[in-house]
Short mmCIF file of C-alpha atoms (C1' of nucleotides) in Angstrom, two decimals:
data_model
loop_
_atom_site.label_atom_id
_atom_site.label_comp_id
_atom_site.label_asym_id
_atom_site.label_seq_id
_atom_site.Cartn_x
_atom_site.Cartn_y
_atom_site.Cartn_z
CA MET A 1 8.14 -90.10 37.46
CA ASN A 2 4.58 -90.86 38.39
CA LEU A 3 3.04 -93.40 36.04
CA THR A 4 -0.09 -94.01 38.02
CA LYS A 5 -2.99 -94.89 35.79
CA SER A 6 -0.95 -94.71 32.62
CA ILE A 7 -2.08 -97.49 30.31
CA ASN A 8 -5.60 -98.54 30.90
CA ARG A 9 -7.17 -100.87 28.49
CA PRO A 10 -10.55 -101.12 30.14
CA THR A 11 -11.55 -104.63 30.93
CA LEU A 12 -14.45 -106.09 29.00
CA HIS A 13 -16.92 -106.09 31.81
CA GLU A 14 -16.22 -102.45 32.65
CA GLU A 15 -16.88 -101.50 29.07
CA LEU A 16 -20.10 -103.45 29.22
CA VAL A 17 -21.19 -101.80 32.45
CA GLU A 18 -20.79 -98.46 30.70
CA ARG A 19 -22.65 -99.43 27.58
CA LEU A 20 -25.43 -101.24 29.34
CA ARG A 21 -25.85 -98.35 31.73
CA ASN A 22 -26.23 -96.05 28.75
CA LEU A 23 -28.80 -98.34 27.21
CA VAL A 24 -30.81 -98.16 30.39
CA VAL A 25 -30.39 -94.44 30.97
CA GLU A 26 -31.14 -93.57 27.38
CA ASP A 27 -34.18 -95.75 27.55
CA ALA A 28 -33.15 -98.13 24.80
CA LEU A 29 -33.99 -100.77 27.36
CA LYS A 30 -37.35 -99.89 28.81
CA PRO A 31 -38.19 -100.24 32.50
CA GLY A 32 -39.70 -103.62 33.31
CA GLU A 33 -38.38 -105.10 30.13
CA LYS A 34 -36.29 -108.18 30.53
CA VAL A 35 -32.68 -108.02 29.50
CA PRO A 36 -31.97 -110.76 26.98
CA GLU A 37 -28.48 -112.03 27.63
CA LYS A 38 -28.14 -113.85 24.38
CA ASP A 39 -29.12 -110.95 22.17
CA LEU A 40 -26.90 -108.52 23.98
CA CYS A 41 -23.99 -110.92 23.79
CA GLU A 42 -24.42 -111.11 20.06
CA ALA A 43 -24.89 -107.37 19.76
CA PHE A 44 -21.69 -106.67 21.67
CA GLY A 45 -19.82 -109.68 20.36
CA VAL A 46 -18.89 -111.01 23.78
CA SER A 47 -19.61 -114.13 25.71
CA ARG A 48 -22.08 -114.33 28.51
CA THR A 49 -19.52 -114.27 31.28
CA PRO A 50 -18.50 -110.61 31.14
CA LEU A 51 -22.04 -109.56 30.31
CA ARG A 52 -23.38 -111.29 33.35
CA GLU A 53 -20.70 -109.71 35.48
CA ALA A 54 -21.81 -106.34 34.20
CA LEU A 55 -25.41 -107.12 35.03
CA LYS A 56 -24.47 -107.90 38.60
CA VAL A 57 -22.84 -104.51 38.91
CA LEU A 58 -25.81 -102.77 37.36
CA ALA A 59 -28.02 -104.61 39.80
CA SER A 60 -25.98 -103.37 42.72
CA GLU A 61 -26.50 -99.87 41.36
CA GLY A 62 -30.20 -100.52 41.26
CA LEU A 63 -30.58 -100.04 37.53
CA VAL A 64 -31.50 -103.63 37.00
CA VAL A 65 -33.28 -106.25 39.06
CA LEU A 66 -32.09 -109.83 39.13
CA GLN A 67 -34.44 -112.71 39.76
CA ALA A 68 -32.86 -116.06 40.41
CA ASN A 69 -33.22 -118.32 37.39
CA ARG A 70 -35.20 -115.70 35.59
CA GLY A 71 -32.52 -113.30 34.61
CA ALA A 72 -32.49 -109.54 34.68
CA ARG A 73 -35.14 -106.91 34.18
CA VAL A 74 -34.67 -103.18 33.87
CA ALA A 75 -35.68 -101.71 37.20
CA GLN A 76 -38.92 -99.83 37.40
CA VAL A 77 -38.70 -96.33 38.77
CA THR A 78 -41.63 -96.42 41.12
CA ARG A 79 -43.21 -93.34 42.55
CA GLU A 80 -42.06 -94.41 45.99
CA GLU A 81 -38.52 -94.71 44.78
CA LEU A 82 -38.62 -91.22 43.35
CA GLU A 83 -40.13 -89.90 46.55
CA ASN A 84 -37.27 -91.44 48.45
CA THR A 85 -34.58 -90.42 46.02
CA PHE A 86 -35.22 -86.71 45.76
CA PRO A 87 -34.69 -85.79 49.39
CA VAL A 88 -31.41 -87.67 49.36
CA ILE A 89 -30.24 -85.92 46.20
CA ALA A 90 -31.36 -82.66 47.73
CA VAL A 91 -29.16 -82.96 50.81
CA LEU A 92 -26.24 -84.11 48.69
CA GLU A 93 -26.64 -81.04 46.51
CA GLN A 94 -26.87 -78.91 49.60
CA LEU A 95 -23.57 -80.27 50.80
CA ALA A 96 -22.12 -79.87 47.32
CA GLY A 97 -23.15 -76.23 47.28
CA GLU A 98 -21.46 -75.58 50.60
CA LEU A 99 -18.27 -77.31 49.59
CA ALA A 100 -18.20 -75.79 46.13
CA CYS A 101 -18.28 -72.31 47.65
CA GLN A 102 -15.26 -73.20 49.74
CA ASN A 103 -13.30 -75.12 47.17
CA LEU A 104 -13.99 -73.68 43.75
CA SER A 105 -11.36 -71.45 42.23
CA GLY A 106 -12.26 -68.10 40.75
CA ALA A 107 -11.79 -69.58 37.31
CA GLY A 108 -14.11 -72.43 38.26
CA ILE A 109 -16.81 -70.00 39.25
CA ALA A 110 -16.31 -68.10 36.04
CA ARG A 111 -16.79 -71.27 34.04
CA ILE A 112 -20.04 -71.95 35.78
CA GLU A 113 -21.11 -68.38 35.17
CA LYS A 114 -20.57 -68.95 31.45
CA ARG A 115 -22.71 -72.03 31.49
CA HIS A 116 -25.33 -70.20 33.44
CA ASP A 117 -25.49 -67.51 30.78
CA ALA A 118 -25.82 -70.16 28.10
CA MET A 119 -28.66 -71.71 30.03
CA VAL A 120 -30.46 -68.41 30.36
CA LYS A 121 -30.12 -67.86 26.64
CA ALA A 122 -31.60 -71.28 26.01
CA PHE A 123 -34.46 -70.39 28.31
CA ILE A 124 -35.17 -67.19 26.43
CA SER A 125 -35.24 -68.98 23.11
CA ARG A 126 -37.19 -71.82 24.72
CA ASP A 127 -34.68 -74.39 23.55
CA ARG A 128 -35.42 -77.27 25.86
CA LYS A 129 -32.65 -79.48 24.64
CA VAL A 130 -29.89 -76.95 25.08
CA TYR A 131 -31.42 -75.87 28.36
CA PHE A 132 -31.39 -79.37 29.81
CA LYS A 133 -27.83 -79.89 28.75
CA ALA A 134 -26.63 -76.60 30.22
CA ASN A 135 -28.61 -77.22 33.38
CA GLN A 136 -27.05 -80.59 33.85
CA ASP A 137 -23.61 -79.19 33.16
CA ILE A 138 -24.06 -76.59 35.85
CA HIS A 139 -25.16 -79.09 38.44
CA ASN A 140 -22.33 -81.40 37.53
CA ALA A 141 -19.83 -78.56 37.72
CA LEU A 142 -21.06 -77.66 41.19
CA ILE A 143 -20.78 -81.24 42.32
CA GLU A 144 -17.31 -81.48 40.88
CA GLY A 145 -16.47 -78.16 42.46
CA ALA A 146 -17.14 -79.68 45.83
CA GLN A 147 -14.03 -81.78 45.23
CA ASN A 148 -15.35 -84.74 47.12
CA GLU A 149 -15.24 -87.97 45.17
CA ILE A 150 -17.49 -89.83 47.54
CA LEU A 151 -20.15 -87.18 47.28
CA GLU A 152 -19.75 -87.15 43.53
CA ALA A 153 -20.05 -90.91 43.20
CA HIS A 154 -23.20 -91.19 45.25
CA HIS A 155 -24.77 -88.20 43.60
CA ARG A 156 -24.12 -89.65 40.20
CA MET A 157 -25.63 -92.95 41.19
CA LEU A 158 -28.82 -91.29 42.32
CA ALA A 159 -28.94 -88.82 39.46
CA VAL A 160 -28.80 -91.65 36.95
CA ARG A 161 -31.81 -93.32 38.44
CA VAL A 162 -33.80 -90.13 38.45
CA ARG A 163 -32.75 -89.05 35.01
CA ARG A 164 -34.33 -92.18 33.68
CA ALA A 165 -37.70 -90.86 34.74
CA ARG A 166 -37.21 -88.21 32.05
CA PHE A 167 -39.45 -85.95 34.06
CA MET A 168 -38.08 -82.81 32.50
CA VAL A 169 -40.08 -83.50 29.40
CA ASN A 170 -43.17 -81.96 30.87
CA LEU A 171 -41.65 -78.82 32.26
CA SER A 172 -44.31 -76.18 32.68
CA ASP A 173 -43.57 -72.58 31.76
CA GLU A 174 -44.16 -71.48 35.30
CA ARG A 175 -41.80 -74.04 36.74
CA TRP A 176 -39.28 -73.24 34.09
CA ALA A 177 -39.29 -69.56 34.93
CA GLN A 178 -39.07 -70.38 38.62
CA ALA A 179 -36.12 -72.69 38.01
CA ILE A 180 -34.27 -69.96 36.16
CA GLN A 181 -34.91 -67.57 38.98
CA GLU A 182 -33.59 -70.09 41.48
CA HIS A 183 -30.49 -70.50 39.39
CA GLU A 184 -29.98 -66.74 39.33
CA GLN A 185 -30.07 -66.73 43.11
CA MET A 186 -27.69 -69.63 43.24
CA MET A 187 -25.20 -67.78 41.07
CA GLU A 188 -25.43 -64.81 43.38
CA LYS A 189 -24.61 -66.90 46.40
CA LEU A 190 -21.81 -68.60 44.56
CA ARG A 191 -20.25 -65.27 43.59
CA ASP A 192 -20.45 -64.22 47.23
CA ARG A 193 -19.11 -67.59 48.29
CA ASP A 194 -22.00 -67.84 50.71
CA ALA A 195 -21.64 -71.54 51.46
CA THR A 196 -24.67 -72.16 53.63
CA GLY A 197 -26.74 -69.86 51.42
CA LEU A 198 -25.89 -71.75 48.24
CA GLY A 199 -26.40 -75.06 50.00
CA GLN A 200 -29.82 -74.03 51.17
CA LEU A 201 -30.80 -72.84 47.70
CA MET A 202 -29.60 -75.98 45.99
CA LYS A 203 -31.55 -78.11 48.38
CA THR A 204 -34.81 -76.24 47.92
CA HIS A 205 -34.17 -76.00 44.18
CA MET A 206 -34.05 -79.77 44.04
CA MET A 207 -37.13 -80.18 46.21
CA ASN A 208 -39.03 -77.71 44.04
CA LYS A 209 -38.03 -79.61 40.96
CA TYR A 210 -39.34 -82.70 42.67
CA ALA A 211 -42.63 -81.07 43.59
CA ALA A 212 -43.12 -79.92 40.03
CA HIS A 213 -42.38 -83.36 38.78
CA ILE A 214 -44.86 -84.98 41.11
CA ARG A 215 -47.52 -82.48 40.09
CA ALA A 216 -46.79 -83.22 36.46
CA LEU A 217 -47.11 -86.98 36.51
CA ASP A 218 -49.89 -86.85 39.03
CA PRO A 219 -53.20 -88.35 38.68
CA ALA A 220 -53.24 -88.43 42.50
CA PRO A 221 -50.85 -90.73 44.27
CA GLY A 222 -51.87 -94.26 45.01
CA ASP A 223 -54.24 -95.01 42.18
CA MET A 224 -51.89 -96.51 39.66
CA ALA A 225 -53.46 -99.59 38.19
CA GLU A 226 -51.74 -102.90 38.84
CA SER A 227 -52.14 -103.84 35.18
CA MET B 1 -52.96 -113.14 48.41
CA ASN B 2 -49.66 -111.34 48.14
CA LEU B 3 -46.83 -113.75 47.55
CA THR B 4 -44.20 -111.19 46.79
CA LYS B 5 -40.80 -112.27 47.95
CA SER B 6 -41.95 -115.61 49.27
CA ILE B 7 -39.33 -118.21 48.41
CA ASN B 8 -35.90 -116.81 48.01
CA ARG B 9 -33.04 -119.16 47.73
CA PRO B 10 -30.27 -116.65 47.46
CA THR B 11 -28.15 -117.10 44.42
CA LEU B 12 -24.54 -118.12 44.92
CA HIS B 13 -22.99 -114.83 44.01
CA GLU B 14 -25.26 -112.92 46.37
CA GLU B 15 -24.23 -115.18 49.19
CA LEU B 16 -20.62 -114.58 48.26
CA VAL B 17 -21.05 -110.83 48.17
CA GLU B 18 -22.36 -111.05 51.72
CA ARG B 19 -19.60 -113.25 53.00
CA LEU B 20 -16.80 -111.44 51.24
CA ARG B 21 -18.13 -108.12 52.45
CA ASN B 22 -18.02 -109.47 55.97
CA LEU B 23 -14.47 -110.66 55.52
CA VAL B 24 -13.49 -107.17 54.47
CA VAL B 25 -15.49 -105.34 57.12
CA GLU B 26 -14.33 -107.62 59.88
CA ASP B 27 -10.80 -107.15 58.71
CA ALA B 28 -10.14 -110.79 57.95
CA LEU B 29 -8.94 -109.44 54.65
CA LYS B 30 -6.65 -106.53 55.39
CA PRO B 31 -6.60 -103.32 53.35
CA GLY B 32 -4.12 -103.45 50.53
CA GLU B 33 -3.96 -107.20 50.68
CA LYS B 34 -4.66 -108.97 47.44
CA VAL B 35 -7.71 -111.19 47.30
CA PRO B 36 -6.65 -114.66 46.23
CA GLU B 37 -9.40 -116.06 44.03
CA LYS B 38 -8.21 -119.62 44.21
CA ASP B 39 -7.98 -119.82 47.97
CA LEU B 40 -11.35 -118.22 48.47
CA CYS B 41 -12.93 -120.54 45.94
CA GLU B 42 -11.60 -123.49 47.87
CA ALA B 43 -12.62 -121.98 51.18
CA PHE B 44 -16.18 -121.42 50.00
CA GLY B 45 -16.33 -124.49 47.83
CA VAL B 46 -17.41 -122.65 44.70
CA SER B 47 -15.96 -122.08 41.30
CA ARG B 48 -14.34 -118.87 40.23
CA THR B 49 -17.29 -117.63 38.21
CA PRO B 50 -19.62 -116.63 41.05
CA LEU B 51 -16.72 -115.45 43.16
CA ARG B 52 -15.53 -113.14 40.46
CA GLU B 53 -19.04 -111.82 39.98
CA ALA B 54 -19.10 -111.04 43.67
CA LEU B 55 -15.78 -109.24 43.43
CA LYS B 56 -17.14 -107.02 40.68
CA VAL B 57 -20.01 -106.00 42.91
CA LEU B 58 -17.71 -105.35 45.85
CA ALA B 59 -15.58 -103.25 43.56
CA SER B 60 -18.56 -101.15 42.56
CA GLU B 61 -19.19 -100.62 46.27
CA GLY B 62 -15.63 -99.49 46.64
CA LEU B 63 -14.60 -102.18 49.09
CA VAL B 64 -12.23 -103.73 46.64
CA VAL B 65 -10.10 -102.43 43.83
CA LEU B 66 -9.73 -104.33 40.59
CA GLN B 67 -6.64 -104.08 38.46
CA ALA B 68 -6.83 -105.58 35.02
CA ASN B 69 -4.93 -108.84 34.83
CA ARG B 70 -3.79 -108.42 38.42
CA GLY B 71 -6.91 -109.30 40.28
CA ALA B 72 -8.46 -107.66 43.29
CA ARG B 73 -7.05 -105.94 46.33
CA VAL B 74 -8.88 -104.83 49.42
CA ALA B 75 -9.35 -101.09 49.09
CA GLN B 76 -7.29 -98.84 51.28
CA VAL B 77 -9.16 -96.37 53.39
CA THR B 78 -7.08 -93.31 52.80
CA ARG B 79 -7.25 -90.25 54.96
CA GLU B 80 -8.63 -88.31 52.03
CA GLU B 81 -11.36 -90.84 51.57
CA LEU B 82 -12.34 -90.58 55.21
CA GLU B 83 -12.29 -86.82 55.00
CA ASN B 84 -14.65 -87.03 52.07
CA THR B 85 -16.87 -89.69 53.54
CA PHE B 86 -17.75 -88.17 56.86
CA PRO B 87 -19.46 -85.03 55.61
CA VAL B 88 -21.59 -87.15 53.32
CA ILE B 89 -22.58 -89.50 56.10
CA ALA B 90 -23.27 -86.48 58.25
CA VAL B 91 -25.83 -84.97 55.89
CA LEU B 92 -27.43 -88.35 55.35
CA GLU B 93 -27.79 -88.75 59.10
CA GLN B 94 -29.19 -85.27 59.30
CA LEU B 95 -31.85 -86.18 56.78
CA ALA B 96 -32.45 -89.47 58.57
CA GLY B 97 -33.02 -87.63 61.83
CA GLU B 98 -35.55 -85.33 60.24
CA LEU B 99 -37.43 -88.15 58.58
CA ALA B 100 -37.28 -90.41 61.61
CA CYS B 101 -38.98 -87.74 63.71
CA GLN B 102 -41.78 -87.62 61.18
CA ASN B 103 -42.12 -91.30 60.46
CA LEU B 104 -41.25 -93.25 63.58
CA SER B 105 -44.13 -94.70 65.58
CA GLY B 106 -44.34 -94.22 69.32
CA ALA B 107 -43.32 -97.81 69.74
CA GLY B 108 -40.36 -97.24 67.47
CA ILE B 109 -39.20 -94.34 69.58
CA ALA B 110 -39.63 -96.44 72.70
CA ARG B 111 -37.45 -99.13 71.24
CA ILE B 112 -34.71 -96.64 70.55
CA GLU B 113 -35.07 -95.30 74.06
CA LYS B 114 -34.40 -98.79 75.37
CA ARG B 115 -31.27 -99.12 73.32
CA HIS B 116 -30.19 -95.72 74.45
CA ASP B 117 -30.49 -96.79 78.08
CA ALA B 118 -28.49 -99.91 77.35
CA MET B 119 -25.82 -97.77 75.76
CA VAL B 120 -25.64 -95.44 78.74
CA LYS B 121 -25.27 -98.43 81.03
CA ALA B 122 -22.43 -99.70 78.88
CA PHE B 123 -20.83 -96.29 79.09
CA ILE B 124 -21.04 -96.29 82.88
CA SER B 125 -19.45 -99.70 83.12
CA ARG B 126 -16.98 -98.71 80.44
CA ASP B 127 -17.87 -101.72 78.35
CA ARG B 128 -16.63 -100.65 74.95
CA LYS B 129 -17.87 -103.66 73.09
CA VAL B 130 -21.45 -103.41 74.30
CA TYR B 131 -21.32 -99.66 73.84
CA PHE B 132 -20.28 -99.87 70.23
CA LYS B 133 -22.95 -102.40 69.49
CA ALA B 134 -25.69 -100.36 71.16
CA ASN B 135 -24.47 -97.20 69.49
CA GLN B 136 -24.58 -98.82 66.10
CA ASP B 137 -28.01 -100.22 66.80
CA ILE B 138 -29.33 -96.78 67.65
CA HIS B 139 -27.96 -95.20 64.53
CA ASN B 140 -29.30 -98.04 62.42
CA ALA B 141 -32.69 -97.76 64.07
CA LEU B 142 -32.82 -94.05 63.31
CA ILE B 143 -31.88 -94.67 59.71
CA GLU B 144 -34.49 -97.36 59.43
CA GLY B 145 -36.96 -95.09 61.14
CA ALA B 146 -36.56 -92.63 58.31
CA GLN B 147 -38.29 -95.21 56.16
CA ASN B 148 -36.40 -94.32 53.06
CA GLU B 149 -34.73 -97.26 51.38
CA ILE B 150 -32.56 -95.15 49.16
CA LEU B 151 -31.23 -93.23 52.11
CA GLU B 152 -30.69 -96.45 53.98
CA ALA B 153 -28.82 -98.11 51.13
CA HIS B 154 -26.44 -95.25 50.58
CA HIS B 155 -25.87 -94.76 54.27
CA ARG B 156 -25.06 -98.42 54.68
CA MET B 157 -22.61 -98.31 51.83
CA LEU B 158 -20.73 -95.42 53.36
CA ALA B 159 -20.96 -96.72 56.90
CA VAL B 160 -19.34 -99.97 55.86
CA ARG B 161 -16.35 -98.20 54.43
CA VAL B 162 -15.88 -96.09 57.50
CA ARG B 163 -16.44 -98.91 59.93
CA ARG B 164 -13.47 -100.66 58.42
CA ALA B 165 -11.27 -97.89 59.74
CA ARG B 166 -12.21 -99.19 63.19
CA PHE B 167 -11.53 -95.75 64.54
CA MET B 168 -13.62 -96.32 67.63
CA VAL B 169 -10.80 -98.34 69.10
CA ASN B 170 -9.08 -95.28 70.37
CA LEU B 171 -12.03 -93.48 71.85
CA SER B 172 -10.83 -91.00 74.43
CA ASP B 173 -12.70 -90.62 77.69
CA GLU B 174 -13.50 -87.01 76.93
CA ARG B 175 -14.90 -87.80 73.51
CA TRP B 176 -16.82 -90.72 74.93
CA ALA B 177 -18.51 -88.54 77.52
CA GLN B 178 -19.25 -85.94 74.90
CA ALA B 179 -20.77 -88.55 72.62
CA ILE B 180 -23.06 -89.74 75.39
CA GLN B 181 -24.16 -86.20 76.05
CA GLU B 182 -24.89 -85.69 72.36
CA HIS B 183 -26.95 -88.84 72.37
CA GLU B 184 -28.91 -87.61 75.38
CA GLN B 185 -29.75 -84.46 73.46
CA MET B 186 -30.72 -86.47 70.43
CA MET B 187 -33.15 -88.54 72.48
CA GLU B 188 -34.70 -85.35 73.79
CA LYS B 189 -35.28 -84.05 70.32
CA LEU B 190 -36.62 -87.37 69.20
CA ARG B 191 -39.12 -87.50 72.07
CA ASP B 192 -40.24 -83.99 71.10
CA ARG B 193 -40.30 -85.01 67.47
CA ASP B 194 -38.24 -81.95 66.71
CA ALA B 195 -37.24 -82.94 63.19
CA THR B 196 -34.83 -80.18 62.27
CA GLY B 197 -33.42 -80.25 65.79
CA LEU B 198 -32.63 -83.93 65.66
CA GLY B 199 -31.28 -83.61 62.15
CA GLN B 200 -28.94 -80.85 63.23
CA LEU B 201 -27.72 -82.82 66.21
CA MET B 202 -27.10 -85.97 64.24
CA LYS B 203 -25.10 -84.06 61.70
CA THR B 204 -22.87 -82.37 64.25
CA HIS B 205 -22.63 -85.60 66.23
CA MET B 206 -21.16 -87.27 63.18
CA MET B 207 -18.82 -84.40 62.46
CA ASN B 208 -17.62 -84.42 66.07
CA LYS B 209 -16.99 -88.11 65.84
CA TYR B 210 -14.99 -87.42 62.74
CA ALA B 211 -12.97 -84.67 64.37
CA ALA B 212 -12.15 -86.93 67.30
CA HIS B 213 -11.11 -89.63 64.92
CA ILE B 214 -8.82 -87.38 62.99
CA ARG B 215 -7.25 -86.14 66.20
CA ALA B 216 -6.74 -89.74 67.30
CA LEU B 217 -4.94 -91.04 64.25
CA ASP B 218 -3.15 -87.80 63.71
CA PRO B 219 0.49 -87.35 63.51
CA ALA B 220 -0.35 -84.34 61.33
CA PRO B 221 -1.86 -84.90 57.91
CA GLY B 222 0.41 -85.47 54.98
CA ASP B 223 3.36 -87.18 56.53
CA MET B 224 2.40 -90.79 56.14
CA ALA B 225 5.32 -92.73 54.79
CA GLU B 226 4.97 -94.31 51.39
CA SER B 227 6.58 -97.53 52.64
"C1'" DT C 1 27.95 -110.64 43.96
"C1'" DG C 2 24.32 -108.43 41.56
"C1'" DA C 3 21.63 -106.94 37.75
"C1'" DC C 4 19.55 -108.61 33.57
"C1'" DT C 5 17.34 -112.18 30.31
"C1'" DG C 6 14.22 -115.47 29.28
"C1'" DA C 7 11.85 -119.78 30.26
"C1'" DA C 8 8.54 -121.99 33.59
"C1'" DT C 9 4.81 -121.23 36.51
"C1'" DT C 10 0.86 -119.08 38.14
"C1'" DA C 11 -3.13 -116.13 38.03
"C1'" DT C 12 -6.42 -113.75 35.53
"C1'" DG C 13 -10.01 -112.56 31.82
"C1'" DA C 14 -13.07 -114.48 28.95
"C1'" DA C 15 -15.25 -118.37 26.25
"C1'" DT C 16 -17.29 -122.61 26.51
"C1'" DT C 17 -19.66 -126.40 28.49
"C1'" DC C 18 -22.85 -128.59 31.57
"C1'" DA C 19 -26.85 -129.17 34.73
"C1'" DT C 20 -31.08 -127.50 35.91
"C1'" DA C 21 -34.93 -124.27 36.38
"C1'" DA C 22 -38.34 -121.81 33.64
"C1'" DT C 23 -41.00 -121.35 29.69
"C1'" DT C 24 -43.27 -122.81 25.73
"C1'" DA C 25 -45.55 -126.07 22.75
"C1'" DC C 26 -48.24 -129.84 22.24
"C1'" DG C 27 -51.55 -133.42 23.12
"C1'" DT C 28 -55.07 -135.27 25.97
"C1'" DT C 29 -59.31 -135.11 28.46
"C1'" DT C 30 -63.58 -133.40 29.52
"C1'" DA D 1 -63.04 -125.22 22.92
"C1'" DA D 2 -60.92 -124.74 27.57
"C1'" DA D 3 -58.08 -126.61 31.08
"C1'" DC D 4 -54.84 -129.54 32.55
"C1'" DG D 5 -50.62 -132.28 32.32
"C1'" DT D 6 -46.50 -133.55 30.05
"C1'" DA D 7 -42.65 -133.27 26.80
"C1'" DA D 8 -39.58 -130.18 24.15
"C1'" DT D 9 -37.23 -126.00 24.14
"C1'" DT D 10 -34.96 -122.23 25.96
"C1'" DA D 11 -32.58 -119.49 29.34
"C1'" DT D 12 -30.08 -119.26 33.34
"C1'" DG D 13 -26.52 -120.33 37.14
"C1'" DA D 14 -22.36 -122.23 37.80
"C1'" DA D 15 -18.25 -125.18 36.59
"C1'" DT D 16 -14.81 -125.91 33.45
"C1'" DT D 17 -11.63 -124.90 29.87
"C1'" DC D 18 -8.65 -122.01 27.20
"C1'" DA D 19 -5.59 -118.06 25.95
"C1'" DT D 20 -2.80 -114.69 27.67
"C1'" DA D 21 -0.82 -111.45 30.95
"C1'" DA D 22 1.85 -111.29 35.18
"C1'" DT D 23 5.01 -113.25 38.24
"C1'" DT D 24 8.58 -116.29 39.73
"C1'" DC D 25 12.78 -118.43 39.26
"C1'" DA D 26 16.92 -120.15 37.24
"C1'" DG D 27 20.77 -119.14 34.53
"C1'" DT D 28 24.00 -115.80 32.34
"C1'" DC D 29 27.05 -112.18 32.04
"C1'" DA D 30 29.25 -108.03 33.77
#
DNA sequence: TGACTGAATTATGAATTCATAATTACGTTT
DNA sequence: AAACGTAATTATGAATTCATAATTCAGTCA
């Protein structure tokens, strides 16, 4: 009788980590904004202790910046940070692709195929919202398919930080079409269980996404006003 | 006048994160052992509040496991975890190698060359302690040389967890010689600034290290007693 | 003797309190 | 009115307190 992880009433601070993380990711707390302990305590109906614990965790994830005696601010996603993050995500996805080819079951591949079809449909009808969701599902499924918790954890950490940039908003038609094409190729490799092939594609897919993003938010690097 | 990060009196909990992390990494707190809040508070002369904050952070780094109402235990490094960790470190090192070739200054390369020589000397005199130190320095220098903070942060996180396994203890003479040879090749690539070459080597170097480690601690996977 | 029950003890999670740093508001001076 | 200095207010870091879950230990009964 294995009762591992049976009852789990999540501890307060864990709950708070979750909820605060969501607030940050979903942009309810804007980058640079300071995080008002008191208000959040009232909002969540908890004391400062667990909330502060949660903030420490969020800080270690890089979602929040702590300044001694000045509390917490939502971390800014600087251009430099993005530039640094994408290559790392890219190699993690590469590895994920390789491992997924080796470790995914036939049923697992089929499930991804389904999601892929849904994504293509969303592309055809130009439904951005559904597209984004399906896209994310596919990437997550591939990461999961790698069956490597460490990889998954670190990928998630990085993905969260990037997602906050909400760069998909300005997805050009060209880039969109290209992305779909890349996904088609990825599915091919996955069906063939071509590990290195899928890895390669996933890496370049991510770097292309990055390039498009940079182009989109660009008014030339380096001339952002200090305010 | 740029006064960014001038005065920084580290906050108590940050200090504690540091010190506790060291205790775990240096094996003063053994895996599986429970972390006694009270004793540590007395030892450090602080109250439970900052110590517990620190534990939450360590938990999010995976060095410690929290069980609700049962406090913290030092995380076990399971075989599965190691198996999952090494490939991730490997691809991060690969990326680091590529970036280091592009971003390191001549002086930076020279510095690494020096450390490399020191390491070889330690190998010749079979001085394990000096060797390990030099080896770690080289890897760290290459990671730093990549000049990508995100990469560095995630690499450090993973390296810490692996280092705890202290697998270098049982380094066979064959593997040791092989490792030196691999490092020689790496230096060559670095001198030539052959980015993909160095990346490739660093990846396989890490995977070889892993293989040797597995061989060393192996009495066949899967038959570790539950105790 | 050995397994079970339940009280006593201890440890933990979370709220509260306290001391101090940071910020704001106000008054003074020029 | 603008700039400075000072007092009041607020927010933060950390210690303390409190309630409760977990553990230990003694006593009971089979």
